[in-house]
Structures are given as C-alpha cells and as structure tokens.
mmCIF file of C-alpha atoms and ligand atoms in Angstrom:
data_model
loop_
_atom_site.group_PDB
_atom_site.id
_atom_site.type_symbol
_atom_site.label_atom_id
_atom_site.label_comp_id
_atom_site.label_asym_id
_atom_site.label_seq_id
_atom_site.Cartn_x
_atom_site.Cartn_y
_atom_site.Cartn_z
ATOM 1 C CA MET A 62 21.012 8.034 -0.828
ATOM 2 C CA ASP A 63 22.887 9.862 1.524
ATOM 3 C CA LYS A 64 21.504 11.693 4.595
ATOM 4 C CA ARG A 65 21.641 15.008 2.942
ATOM 5 C CA SER A 66 19.929 13.550 -0.412
ATOM 6 C CA LYS A 67 17.177 15.729 -1.540
ATOM 7 C CA ILE A 68 14.222 13.074 -1.297
ATOM 8 C CA TYR A 69 10.536 13.778 -2.500
ATOM 9 C CA LEU A 70 8.022 11.845 -0.712
ATOM 10 C CA ALA A 71 4.821 11.906 -2.548
ATOM 11 C CA GLY A 72 1.818 10.948 -0.182
ATOM 12 C CA HIS A 73 3.429 11.721 3.131
ATOM 13 C CA ARG A 74 0.226 11.719 4.884
ATOM 14 C CA GLY A 75 -1.029 8.411 4.033
ATOM 15 C CA LEU A 76 -0.533 5.119 5.512
ATOM 16 C CA VAL A 77 2.344 4.342 3.612
ATOM 17 C CA GLY A 78 3.874 7.584 3.298
ATOM 18 C CA SER A 79 3.613 8.414 6.910
ATOM 19 C CA ALA A 80 5.209 5.386 7.562
ATOM 20 C CA LEU A 81 8.237 6.190 5.212
ATOM 21 C CA LYS A 82 8.428 9.722 6.750
ATOM 22 C CA ARG A 83 8.828 8.402 10.128
ATOM 23 C CA LYS A 84 11.512 5.585 9.114
ATOM 24 C CA LEU A 85 13.522 8.147 7.094
ATOM 25 C CA GLU A 86 13.467 10.715 9.738
ATOM 26 C CA SER A 87 14.658 8.144 12.142
ATOM 27 C CA LYS A 88 17.339 6.990 9.915
ATOM 28 C CA GLY A 89 18.611 10.627 9.990
ATOM 29 C CA TYR A 90 17.578 11.950 6.530
ATOM 30 C CA ASN A 91 17.118 15.315 6.776
ATOM 31 C CA ASN A 92 16.572 17.009 3.505
ATOM 32 C CA LEU A 93 12.816 15.364 2.752
ATOM 33 C CA ILE A 94 10.293 17.405 0.718
ATOM 34 C CA PHE A 95 6.598 16.928 0.604
ATOM 35 C CA ARG A 96 3.686 18.819 -0.647
ATOM 36 C CA THR A 97 -0.062 18.432 0.708
ATOM 37 C CA HIS A 98 -2.832 17.757 -1.933
ATOM 38 C CA ARG A 99 -4.242 21.050 -1.494
ATOM 39 C CA GLU A 100 -0.498 22.613 -2.354
ATOM 40 C CA LEU A 101 0.238 20.117 -5.371
ATOM 41 C CA ASP A 102 -2.640 18.413 -7.482
ATOM 42 C CA LEU A 103 -0.377 15.323 -8.469
ATOM 43 C CA THR A 104 -3.078 14.440 -11.316
ATOM 44 C CA ASN A 105 -2.165 17.984 -13.199
ATOM 45 C CA GLN A 106 0.625 17.449 -15.059
ATOM 46 C CA GLN A 107 1.780 21.067 -15.568
ATOM 47 C CA ALA A 108 1.916 21.534 -11.618
ATOM 48 C CA VAL A 109 3.925 18.462 -11.249
ATOM 49 C CA ASN A 110 6.635 19.451 -13.845
ATOM 50 C CA GLU A 111 6.840 22.970 -12.270
ATOM 51 C CA PHE A 112 7.359 21.344 -8.790
ATOM 52 C CA PHE A 113 10.137 18.893 -10.049
ATOM 53 C CA GLU A 114 11.727 21.763 -12.246
ATOM 54 C CA GLN A 115 11.845 24.154 -9.182
ATOM 55 C CA GLU A 116 12.581 21.367 -6.398
ATOM 56 C CA LYS A 117 14.944 18.831 -8.394
ATOM 57 C CA PRO A 118 14.298 15.847 -5.976
ATOM 58 C CA GLU A 119 17.191 13.316 -6.120
ATOM 59 C CA TYR A 120 15.182 10.569 -4.963
ATOM 60 C CA VAL A 121 11.412 9.934 -4.948
ATOM 61 C CA PHE A 122 9.199 7.677 -3.191
ATOM 62 C CA LEU A 123 6.007 7.370 -5.049
ATOM 63 C CA ALA A 124 3.250 6.523 -2.103
ATOM 64 C CA ALA A 125 0.709 8.975 -3.456
ATOM 65 C CA ALA A 126 -2.532 6.855 -4.962
ATOM 66 C CA LYS A 127 -5.935 6.756 -4.660
ATOM 67 C CA VAL A 128 -6.869 3.788 -2.476
ATOM 68 C CA GLY A 129 -9.595 1.943 -0.604
ATOM 69 C CA GLY A 130 -11.210 -1.386 0.185
ATOM 70 C CA ILE A 131 -13.138 -3.702 -1.866
ATOM 71 C CA LEU A 132 -16.332 -1.745 -1.943
ATOM 72 C CA ALA A 133 -14.737 1.533 -2.647
ATOM 73 C CA ASN A 134 -12.916 0.125 -5.561
ATOM 74 C CA ASN A 135 -15.965 -1.563 -6.611
ATOM 75 C CA THR A 136 -17.930 1.637 -6.343
ATOM 76 C CA TYR A 137 -15.716 4.234 -7.785
ATOM 77 C CA PRO A 138 -13.727 2.310 -10.617
ATOM 78 C CA ALA A 139 -13.306 5.493 -12.925
ATOM 79 C CA GLU A 140 -11.703 7.491 -10.070
ATOM 80 C CA PHE A 141 -9.237 4.530 -9.241
ATOM 81 C CA ILE A 142 -8.002 4.089 -12.665
ATOM 82 C CA TYR A 143 -8.242 7.815 -13.705
ATOM 83 C CA GLU A 144 -6.326 9.132 -10.745
ATOM 84 C CA ASN A 145 -3.741 6.574 -10.211
ATOM 85 C CA LEU A 146 -2.426 6.808 -13.805
ATOM 86 C CA MET A 147 -2.474 10.295 -13.905
ATOM 87 C CA ILE A 148 -0.600 10.270 -10.770
ATOM 88 C CA GLU A 149 1.992 7.778 -11.787
ATOM 89 C CA ALA A 150 2.618 9.028 -15.284
ATOM 90 C CA ASN A 151 3.003 12.451 -14.252
ATOM 91 C CA ILE A 152 5.553 11.725 -11.388
ATOM 92 C CA ILE A 153 7.405 9.097 -13.191
ATOM 93 C CA HIS A 154 7.686 11.333 -16.320
ATOM 94 C CA ALA A 155 8.788 14.257 -14.183
ATOM 95 C CA SER A 156 11.402 12.059 -12.381
ATOM 96 C CA TYR A 157 13.012 10.950 -15.960
ATOM 97 C CA LYS A 158 12.782 14.562 -17.296
ATOM 98 C CA TYR A 159 14.302 15.991 -14.370
ATOM 99 C CA GLY A 160 17.198 13.769 -13.594
ATOM 100 C CA VAL A 161 15.827 11.809 -10.599
ATOM 101 C CA LYS A 162 18.547 9.191 -9.665
ATOM 102 C CA LYS A 163 16.354 6.484 -8.192
ATOM 103 C CA LEU A 164 12.497 6.418 -7.611
ATOM 104 C CA LEU A 165 10.468 3.797 -5.831
ATOM 105 C CA PHE A 166 7.148 2.975 -6.981
ATOM 106 C CA LEU A 167 4.439 1.177 -4.937
ATOM 107 C CA GLY A 168 2.127 -1.276 -6.485
ATOM 108 C CA SER A 169 -0.294 -3.974 -4.684
ATOM 109 C CA SER A 170 -0.709 -7.408 -4.768
ATOM 110 C CA CYS A 171 -4.063 -7.110 -6.772
ATOM 111 C CA ILE A 172 -2.058 -6.719 -9.996
ATOM 112 C CA TYR A 173 -2.029 -10.581 -10.222
ATOM 113 C CA PRO A 174 -4.575 -12.729 -11.946
ATOM 114 C CA LYS A 175 -7.762 -13.763 -9.677
ATOM 115 C CA LEU A 176 -7.214 -17.266 -9.986
ATOM 116 C CA ALA A 177 -3.312 -17.574 -9.939
ATOM 117 C CA THR A 178 -1.297 -20.361 -8.531
ATOM 118 C CA GLN A 179 -0.316 -19.494 -5.052
ATOM 119 C CA PRO A 180 2.093 -18.128 -3.532
ATOM 120 C CA LEU A 181 2.185 -15.482 -6.396
ATOM 121 C CA LYS A 182 5.541 -15.390 -8.088
ATOM 122 C CA GLU A 183 6.471 -12.097 -9.668
ATOM 123 C CA GLU A 184 6.347 -13.693 -13.112
ATOM 124 C CA TYR A 185 2.708 -14.538 -12.912
ATOM 125 C CA LEU A 186 1.920 -10.961 -13.846
ATOM 126 C CA LEU A 187 -0.576 -10.786 -16.762
ATOM 127 C CA THR A 188 -0.882 -14.455 -17.035
ATOM 128 C CA GLY A 189 -4.664 -14.138 -16.607
ATOM 129 C CA PRO A 190 -7.731 -12.075 -16.040
ATOM 130 C CA LEU A 191 -8.166 -9.845 -12.971
ATOM 131 C CA GLU A 192 -10.298 -9.986 -9.948
ATOM 132 C CA GLU A 193 -13.321 -7.724 -11.109
ATOM 133 C CA THR A 194 -13.867 -5.780 -7.809
ATOM 134 C CA ASN A 195 -10.563 -4.042 -8.199
ATOM 135 C CA GLU A 196 -9.813 -4.422 -11.873
ATOM 136 C CA ALA A 197 -9.582 -0.694 -12.308
ATOM 137 C CA TYR A 198 -6.866 -0.034 -9.611
ATOM 138 C CA ALA A 199 -4.903 -3.016 -10.694
ATOM 139 C CA VAL A 200 -4.622 -2.051 -14.051
ATOM 140 C CA ALA A 201 -3.461 1.322 -13.180
ATOM 141 C CA LYS A 202 -0.832 -0.361 -11.019
ATOM 142 C CA ILE A 203 0.352 -2.501 -13.802
ATOM 143 C CA ALA A 204 0.603 0.587 -15.995
ATOM 144 C CA GLY A 205 2.947 2.025 -12.979
ATOM 145 C CA ILE A 206 5.107 -1.049 -13.198
ATOM 146 C CA ARG A 207 5.344 -1.047 -16.767
ATOM 147 C CA LEU A 208 6.128 2.813 -17.001
ATOM 148 C CA CYS A 209 9.106 2.164 -14.737
ATOM 149 C CA LYS A 210 10.295 -0.767 -16.668
ATOM 150 C CA HIS A 211 9.797 0.808 -20.070
ATOM 151 C CA TYR A 212 11.560 4.168 -18.942
ATOM 152 C CA ASN A 213 14.490 1.917 -17.444
ATOM 153 C CA GLN A 214 14.661 0.113 -20.815
ATOM 154 C CA GLN A 215 14.566 3.322 -22.953
ATOM 155 C CA TYR A 216 16.208 6.137 -21.048
ATOM 156 C CA GLY A 217 18.277 4.165 -18.602
ATOM 157 C CA THR A 218 16.466 5.502 -15.686
ATOM 158 C CA ASN A 219 16.617 3.629 -12.205
ATOM 159 C CA PHE A 220 13.155 3.279 -11.170
ATOM 160 C CA ILE A 221 12.202 0.311 -8.833
ATOM 161 C CA SER A 222 8.771 -1.193 -8.289
ATOM 162 C CA VAL A 223 7.512 -2.922 -5.174
ATOM 163 C CA MET A 224 4.296 -4.960 -4.817
ATOM 164 C CA PRO A 225 3.351 -4.953 -1.173
ATOM 165 C CA THR A 226 0.441 -7.140 0.144
ATOM 166 C CA ASN A 227 -2.495 -5.977 2.172
ATOM 167 C CA LEU A 228 -1.121 -3.527 4.553
ATOM 168 C CA TYR A 229 -2.165 -1.747 7.843
ATOM 169 C CA GLY A 230 -1.329 0.361 10.680
ATOM 170 C CA PRO A 231 -1.340 3.790 12.208
ATOM 171 C CA ASN A 232 -2.939 6.549 9.784
ATOM 172 C CA ASP A 233 -5.015 3.792 8.039
ATOM 173 C CA ASN A 234 -8.388 4.950 6.853
ATOM 174 C CA PHE A 235 -10.997 3.765 9.242
ATOM 175 C CA ASN A 236 -14.203 4.929 7.459
ATOM 176 C CA LEU A 237 -16.367 1.768 7.340
ATOM 177 C CA GLU A 238 -17.606 2.325 3.775
ATOM 178 C CA THR A 239 -14.072 2.977 1.912
ATOM 179 C CA SER A 240 -11.607 1.215 4.166
ATOM 180 C CA HIS A 241 -9.727 -1.894 4.020
ATOM 181 C CA VAL A 242 -10.967 -5.015 6.237
ATOM 182 C CA MET A 243 -8.198 -4.527 9.068
ATOM 183 C CA PRO A 244 -9.250 -0.931 10.076
ATOM 184 C CA ALA A 245 -12.916 -1.814 9.444
ATOM 185 C CA LEU A 246 -12.945 -4.597 11.901
ATOM 186 C CA ILE A 247 -10.908 -2.808 14.566
ATOM 187 C CA ARG A 248 -13.525 0.111 14.460
ATOM 188 C CA LYS A 249 -16.527 -2.227 14.122
ATOM 189 C CA PHE A 250 -15.171 -4.482 17.273
ATOM 190 C CA HIS A 251 -14.183 -1.514 19.367
ATOM 191 C CA GLU A 252 -17.731 0.328 18.832
ATOM 192 C CA SER A 253 -19.572 -2.797 19.424
ATOM 193 C CA LYS A 254 -17.670 -3.372 22.477
ATOM 194 C CA VAL A 255 -18.106 0.370 23.877
ATOM 195 C CA ASN A 256 -21.975 0.275 22.968
ATOM 196 C CA ASN A 257 -22.444 -3.208 24.691
ATOM 197 C CA GLU A 258 -23.700 -4.453 21.401
ATOM 198 C CA SER A 259 -24.566 -8.096 20.909
ATOM 199 C CA GLU A 260 -23.021 -8.742 17.210
ATOM 200 C CA VAL A 261 -20.418 -7.548 14.731
ATOM 201 C CA VAL A 262 -21.135 -7.875 10.910
ATOM 202 C CA ILE A 263 -18.306 -8.724 8.740
ATOM 203 C CA TRP A 264 -18.763 -8.750 5.120
ATOM 204 C CA GLY A 265 -18.771 -11.904 2.684
ATOM 205 C CA THR A 266 -18.283 -15.327 3.727
ATOM 206 C CA GLY A 267 -15.171 -14.883 5.680
ATOM 207 C CA LYS A 268 -13.471 -17.793 3.834
ATOM 208 C CA PRO A 269 -10.936 -15.639 1.744
ATOM 209 C CA PHE A 270 -7.281 -15.643 2.737
ATOM 210 C CA ARG A 271 -5.529 -12.289 3.029
ATOM 211 C CA GLU A 272 -1.877 -11.700 4.091
ATOM 212 C CA PHE A 273 -1.304 -8.654 6.187
ATOM 213 C CA LEU A 274 1.873 -6.573 6.729
ATOM 214 C CA HIS A 275 2.358 -3.808 9.146
ATOM 215 C CA VAL A 276 3.265 -0.659 7.504
ATOM 216 C CA ASP A 277 6.392 0.086 9.495
ATOM 217 C CA ASP A 278 7.774 -3.275 8.051
ATOM 218 C CA MET A 279 6.500 -2.191 4.591
ATOM 219 C CA ALA A 280 8.586 1.365 5.058
ATOM 220 C CA ASP A 281 11.613 -0.387 6.496
ATOM 221 C CA ALA A 282 11.628 -2.780 3.315
ATOM 222 C CA CYS A 283 11.278 0.232 0.867
ATOM 223 C CA VAL A 284 14.086 1.860 2.482
ATOM 224 C CA TYR A 285 16.356 -0.978 2.556
ATOM 225 C CA LEU A 286 15.823 -1.347 -1.051
ATOM 226 C CA MET A 287 16.478 2.115 -1.797
ATOM 227 C CA GLU A 288 19.632 2.246 0.294
ATOM 228 C CA ASN A 289 21.189 -1.063 -1.227
ATOM 229 C CA PHE A 290 19.713 -1.986 -4.413
ATOM 230 C CA ASN A 291 19.223 -0.912 -8.135
ATOM 231 C CA ALA A 292 16.595 -1.477 -10.801
ATOM 232 C CA HIS A 293 18.863 -3.834 -12.478
ATOM 233 C CA ASP A 294 19.375 -5.871 -9.364
ATOM 234 C CA ILE A 295 15.417 -6.125 -8.603
ATOM 235 C CA GLY A 296 14.253 -6.932 -11.905
ATOM 236 C CA GLU A 297 10.783 -5.640 -13.079
ATOM 237 C CA PHE A 298 9.396 -5.538 -9.506
ATOM 238 C CA VAL A 299 9.561 -7.389 -6.042
ATOM 239 C CA ASN A 300 6.867 -8.633 -3.882
ATOM 240 C CA ILE A 301 6.955 -7.306 -0.290
ATOM 241 C CA GLY A 302 4.981 -9.769 2.104
ATOM 242 C CA VAL A 303 5.395 -11.961 5.114
ATOM 243 C CA GLY A 304 4.669 -15.245 3.331
ATOM 244 C CA LYS A 305 1.930 -16.249 5.352
ATOM 245 C CA ASP A 306 -2.064 -15.513 5.279
ATOM 246 C CA ILE A 307 -5.209 -16.104 7.338
ATOM 247 C CA THR A 308 -8.712 -16.183 6.308
ATOM 248 C CA ILE A 309 -11.105 -13.008 7.011
ATOM 249 C CA GLY A 310 -12.894 -15.248 9.825
ATOM 250 C CA GLU A 311 -9.826 -16.124 11.482
ATOM 251 C CA LEU A 312 -8.499 -12.075 11.287
ATOM 252 C CA ALA A 313 -12.058 -11.457 12.796
ATOM 253 C CA ALA A 314 -11.602 -13.755 15.693
ATOM 254 C CA LEU A 315 -8.182 -12.385 16.382
ATOM 255 C CA ILE A 316 -9.203 -8.867 16.447
ATOM 256 C CA LYS A 317 -12.290 -9.607 18.465
ATOM 257 C CA GLU A 318 -9.987 -11.170 21.103
ATOM 258 C CA ILE A 319 -7.689 -8.166 21.066
ATOM 259 C CA VAL A 320 -10.293 -5.880 21.235
ATOM 260 C CA GLY A 321 -12.079 -7.813 24.078
ATOM 261 C CA PHE A 322 -15.368 -8.013 22.287
ATOM 262 C CA GLU A 323 -17.702 -10.954 23.633
ATOM 263 C CA GLY A 324 -20.626 -11.134 21.229
ATOM 264 C CA GLU A 325 -21.438 -12.987 17.948
ATOM 265 C CA LEU A 326 -20.170 -12.653 14.282
ATOM 266 C CA LYS A 327 -22.715 -12.347 11.473
ATOM 267 C CA LYS A 328 -21.818 -12.444 7.930
ATOM 268 C CA ASP A 329 -23.312 -9.986 5.370
ATOM 269 C CA LEU A 330 -23.429 -12.270 2.334
ATOM 270 C CA SER A 331 -24.634 -9.145 0.174
ATOM 271 C CA LYS A 332 -20.878 -8.099 0.270
ATOM 272 C CA PRO A 333 -18.204 -9.298 -2.200
ATOM 273 C CA ASP A 334 -15.377 -11.623 -1.208
ATOM 274 C CA GLY A 335 -13.259 -10.531 -3.733
ATOM 275 C CA THR A 336 -10.319 -12.522 -4.602
ATOM 276 C CA PRO A 337 -10.309 -15.790 -2.842
ATOM 277 C CA GLN A 338 -6.566 -15.688 -1.890
ATOM 278 C CA LYS A 339 -3.313 -13.697 -2.885
ATOM 279 C CA LEU A 340 -0.499 -14.909 -0.871
ATOM 280 C CA LEU A 341 2.873 -13.309 -2.189
ATOM 281 C CA ASP A 342 5.789 -15.405 -2.939
ATOM 282 C CA ILE A 343 8.783 -13.783 -1.156
ATOM 283 C CA THR A 344 11.643 -15.711 -2.510
ATOM 284 C CA LYS A 345 13.055 -12.962 -4.435
ATOM 285 C CA LEU A 346 12.693 -10.508 -1.208
ATOM 286 C CA SER A 347 14.317 -12.968 0.974
ATOM 287 C CA SER A 348 17.386 -13.244 -1.523
ATOM 288 C CA LEU A 349 17.759 -9.512 -1.429
ATOM 289 C CA GLY A 350 18.228 -10.073 2.586
ATOM 290 C CA TRP A 351 14.866 -8.545 4.235
ATOM 291 C CA LYS A 352 12.176 -10.033 6.225
ATOM 292 C CA ALA A 353 9.306 -8.755 8.285
ATOM 293 C CA LYS A 354 9.878 -8.182 11.976
ATOM 294 C CA ILE A 355 6.496 -7.382 13.345
ATOM 295 C CA SER A 356 3.808 -10.497 14.092
ATOM 296 C CA LEU A 357 0.310 -9.888 13.116
ATOM 297 C CA LYS A 358 -0.635 -10.115 16.773
ATOM 298 C CA ASP A 359 1.745 -7.295 18.051
ATOM 299 C CA GLY A 360 1.011 -5.352 14.664
ATOM 300 C CA ILE A 361 -2.805 -5.372 15.546
ATOM 301 C CA GLU A 362 -2.305 -4.770 19.153
ATOM 302 C CA GLN A 363 -0.234 -1.551 18.240
ATOM 303 C CA THR A 364 -2.837 -0.486 15.659
ATOM 304 C CA TYR A 365 -5.589 -0.707 18.059
ATOM 305 C CA GLU A 366 -3.839 1.372 20.564
ATOM 306 C CA TRP A 367 -3.253 4.101 17.924
ATOM 307 C CA TYR A 368 -6.929 3.996 16.933
ATOM 308 C CA GLN A 369 -8.019 4.471 20.355
ATOM 309 C CA SER A 370 -5.553 7.355 20.791
ATOM 310 C CA GLN A 371 -6.935 9.188 17.918
ATOM 311 C CA ILE A 372 -10.601 8.873 18.806
ATOM 312 C CA LYS A 373 -10.212 10.507 22.555
HETATM 313 O O1 LIG B 217 -9.453 -5.335 2.712
HETATM 314 P P1 LIG B 217 -10.538 -5.526 1.464
HETATM 315 O O2 LIG B 217 -11.477 -4.362 1.802
HETATM 316 O O3 LIG B 217 -10.089 -5.306 0.154
HETATM 317 O O4 LIG B 217 -11.501 -6.723 1.751
HETATM 318 P P2 LIG B 217 -9.293 -6.869 -0.576
HETATM 319 C C1 LIG B 217 -10.635 -7.890 2.286
HETATM 320 C C2 LIG B 217 -11.879 -9.080 2.443
HETATM 321 O O5 LIG B 217 -12.212 -8.911 3.853
HETATM 322 C C3 LIG B 217 -12.803 -9.101 1.593
HETATM 323 C C4 LIG B 217 -13.597 -8.869 3.772
HETATM 324 O O6 LIG B 217 -13.265 -10.787 1.527
HETATM 325 C C5 LIG B 217 -13.971 -8.546 2.369
HETATM 326 O O7 LIG B 217 -15.142 -9.016 1.981
HETATM 327 N N1 LIG B 217 -14.266 -8.088 4.704
HETATM 328 C C6 LIG B 217 -15.215 -8.582 5.867
HETATM 329 C C7 LIG B 217 -14.084 -6.682 4.870
HETATM 330 N N2 LIG B 217 -15.454 -7.630 6.606
HETATM 331 C C8 LIG B 217 -14.926 -6.310 5.893
HETATM 332 C C9 LIG B 217 -15.293 -5.024 6.204
HETATM 333 O O8 LIG B 217 -15.902 -4.666 7.207
HETATM 334 N N3 LIG B 217 -14.683 -4.329 5.386
HETATM 335 C C10 LIG B 217 -13.859 -4.522 4.371
HETATM 336 N N4 LIG B 217 -13.399 -3.650 3.509
HETATM 337 N N5 LIG B 217 -13.847 -5.624 4.158
HETATM 338 C C11 LIG B 217 -8.385 -4.644 -1.808
HETATM 339 C C12 LIG B 217 -8.521 -4.016 -3.284
HETATM 340 O O9 LIG B 217 -8.655 -6.005 -2.027
HETATM 341 O O10 LIG B 217 -6.894 -4.692 -1.393
HETATM 342 C C13 LIG B 217 -7.305 -2.991 -3.472
HETATM 343 O O11 LIG B 217 -9.818 -3.580 -3.392
HETATM 344 C C14 LIG B 217 -6.060 -3.312 -3.109
HETATM 345 O O12 LIG B 217 -7.452 -2.864 -4.779
HETATM 346 C C15 LIG B 217 -6.154 -3.524 -1.358
HETATM 347 O O13 LIG B 217 -5.332 -4.228 -3.641
HETATM 348 C C16 LIG B 217 -4.930 -4.068 -0.885
HETATM 349 O O14 LIG B 217 -8.048 -7.302 -0.069
HETATM 350 O O15 LIG B 217 -10.429 -7.571 -1.328
#
C-alpha cells in the first residue's frame, strides 16, 4: 500500500471505519473512497459489483457490518445473519472479481465456542457450540473468515482476517437498547449523575469477563497489518486484543469513578450475561510486532469526553 493507492473503506461512518479513516488520513493516505449507506446498499450484489467495476479499488478495508450489543443480537438475529452474510459475500466476491490487491476483513471474538479454554487461541475456531445470544452474528462472521480463506486457497487472493475483542471509543452507538456495554454504562452513569439519581442499573450478574480495546488501537493494528503482511504470513486470521480482561462489575466501578457518580449499582437479572469470558490469546499478534498502547482508564476518559462533546 502506498500513499496514493486507491483504498475503499467500507463502513467509514461506524466505530471502526471512522477510526480507520482518521488513522489512514493521519498517515497521509490520500486516495480513500467511501460510500454512505444511502449511496450504496452493500447487501445488493448488483450495486456492489457496479461500484467495484467503476471505481476499481486496489485495497479494501471491510469494516461495514450490522453490529450491536447483547440485546440487539438476541432480538434481531435474522437481520444480523442476513445483512452480515450479504455484505461480506458481496464485497469479498467483488474484490476477487475486480482484482483487489489486498483486503482486510473484520470479524469478532464471538466466533469462538462459548466454553472454549481461555485465552482463546486462533485454532479454537469451530471446536464447540457458540454462545446463543450472538450465534447469528458469529455464524456470519465465521462465514466471512472462511470466504477469505477459501478465496485465497482457490483464487490466490490476498485477503486477511482479523478478530478484534470488544471495541469502544468515539462514534460508538450510545443507544441504551442496542449498544454494547461500554457506551451504555458511560451514558447511564452520566445521565444518573446529571439528574441526581440514586442508582444505575447494570444488566446481568456483573460476573462475565470482557476484554476491551480502544478503537484507535484497533485501527492502528489494522493499518499496521495491511502495510506489513500478506495473508500467507498471517494464516487463517489473527486475534486483536490487549491480553487482559475485567468483570462487568469492575468495569462499572471504573466508569462510575471516571464519570464521578456517587450512587449505587443495581443488577437487572432479567437481562442475559452472555458468554462467561472471551479473552483473546494475543501471542500471534505479538509475534507480528504489534501491541496496544491506550490503557483502559485513558481510553474510557477520552471516550467520556467525546460523549460529552456530542450531547452539548
Ligand atoms: O457489550 P455487550 O452488550 O455484548 O455485553 P457481549 C457485555 C456484558 O455486559 C453482558 C453486560 O454480560 C451484559 O449483560 N451489561 C451490563 C450490559 N450492563 C449492560 C448494559 O447496560 N448494556 C449492555 N449492552 N450490556 C456482544 C455480541 O456480546 O459483543 C456481539 O453480542 C459482538 O456479537 C460484541 O461480538 C463484541 O460482549 O456479550
């Protein structure tokens, strides 16, 4: 990839896509192309083929996806499986058909079996049953990994897959029904503080462990891999994480402190816990020479500042 390469960034307005856009632009890549959802429906194969035929991108970052937190995944599984399968299949196939030099596909740590040994090594893929709350999304993401693998195998393409842990940061979805835990808790603690409320409700038991990576670190890792490696260096895919996790209860306590809320925590046990733990093994990533730089505390403080700037 050189600075003038034509790079298509799919999903440039989302959490990961917008971070990739900031990272690529700050590194001087000056031939980036984007389309909004309204301009290009990525679930429409014909529209995607026409776009690739016309634009002929040289590199693709596939950060477009239907994503959401535990409740959204559990409530709309048909949308999660259908939209993600269509987006991946259309973009990956068009990238092969129109000669893209390298593509980066983003998966998720929920692809691993629910009760896999921790930390999760890449080779644990498809060794056991998935977590029920996000099975639809996970199956779609596993299909994306295998599309890349088999296109590389049969057609000699250069499609890389990466599996990030739970991500957070600017441009996240802060809708309390559909978001992930991090933006939900930042918003809940903030609103309770501002409204002088006495308690904040967290979903589930607070016991599950989650690993959190700031999206600017994620973007940095993705660009680093695209600049320095090819699919055959990486193997089927590589985990992207920090190698450390905390419980949801500990996360809530940390956000409470950062926001400065002084009331109590209450648990809503009618909401699901999801998978008990999904800590990524980052041995392969470390051996490729990358590690995260943003601490969890700094990352949450920065994200809270961003959130406050948006609601003014
Ligand atoms: O982030 P989250 O929605 O998704 O939930 P997953 C993580 C944990 O936080 C669960 C708890 O145990 C939730 O019950 N939690 C506590 C909350 N309070 C809240 C709250 O107010 N909102 C939310 N959303 N959770 C998703 C998958 O799983 O992770 C996706 O569904 C994807 O497919 C994504 O893989 C990264 O970590 O459980």
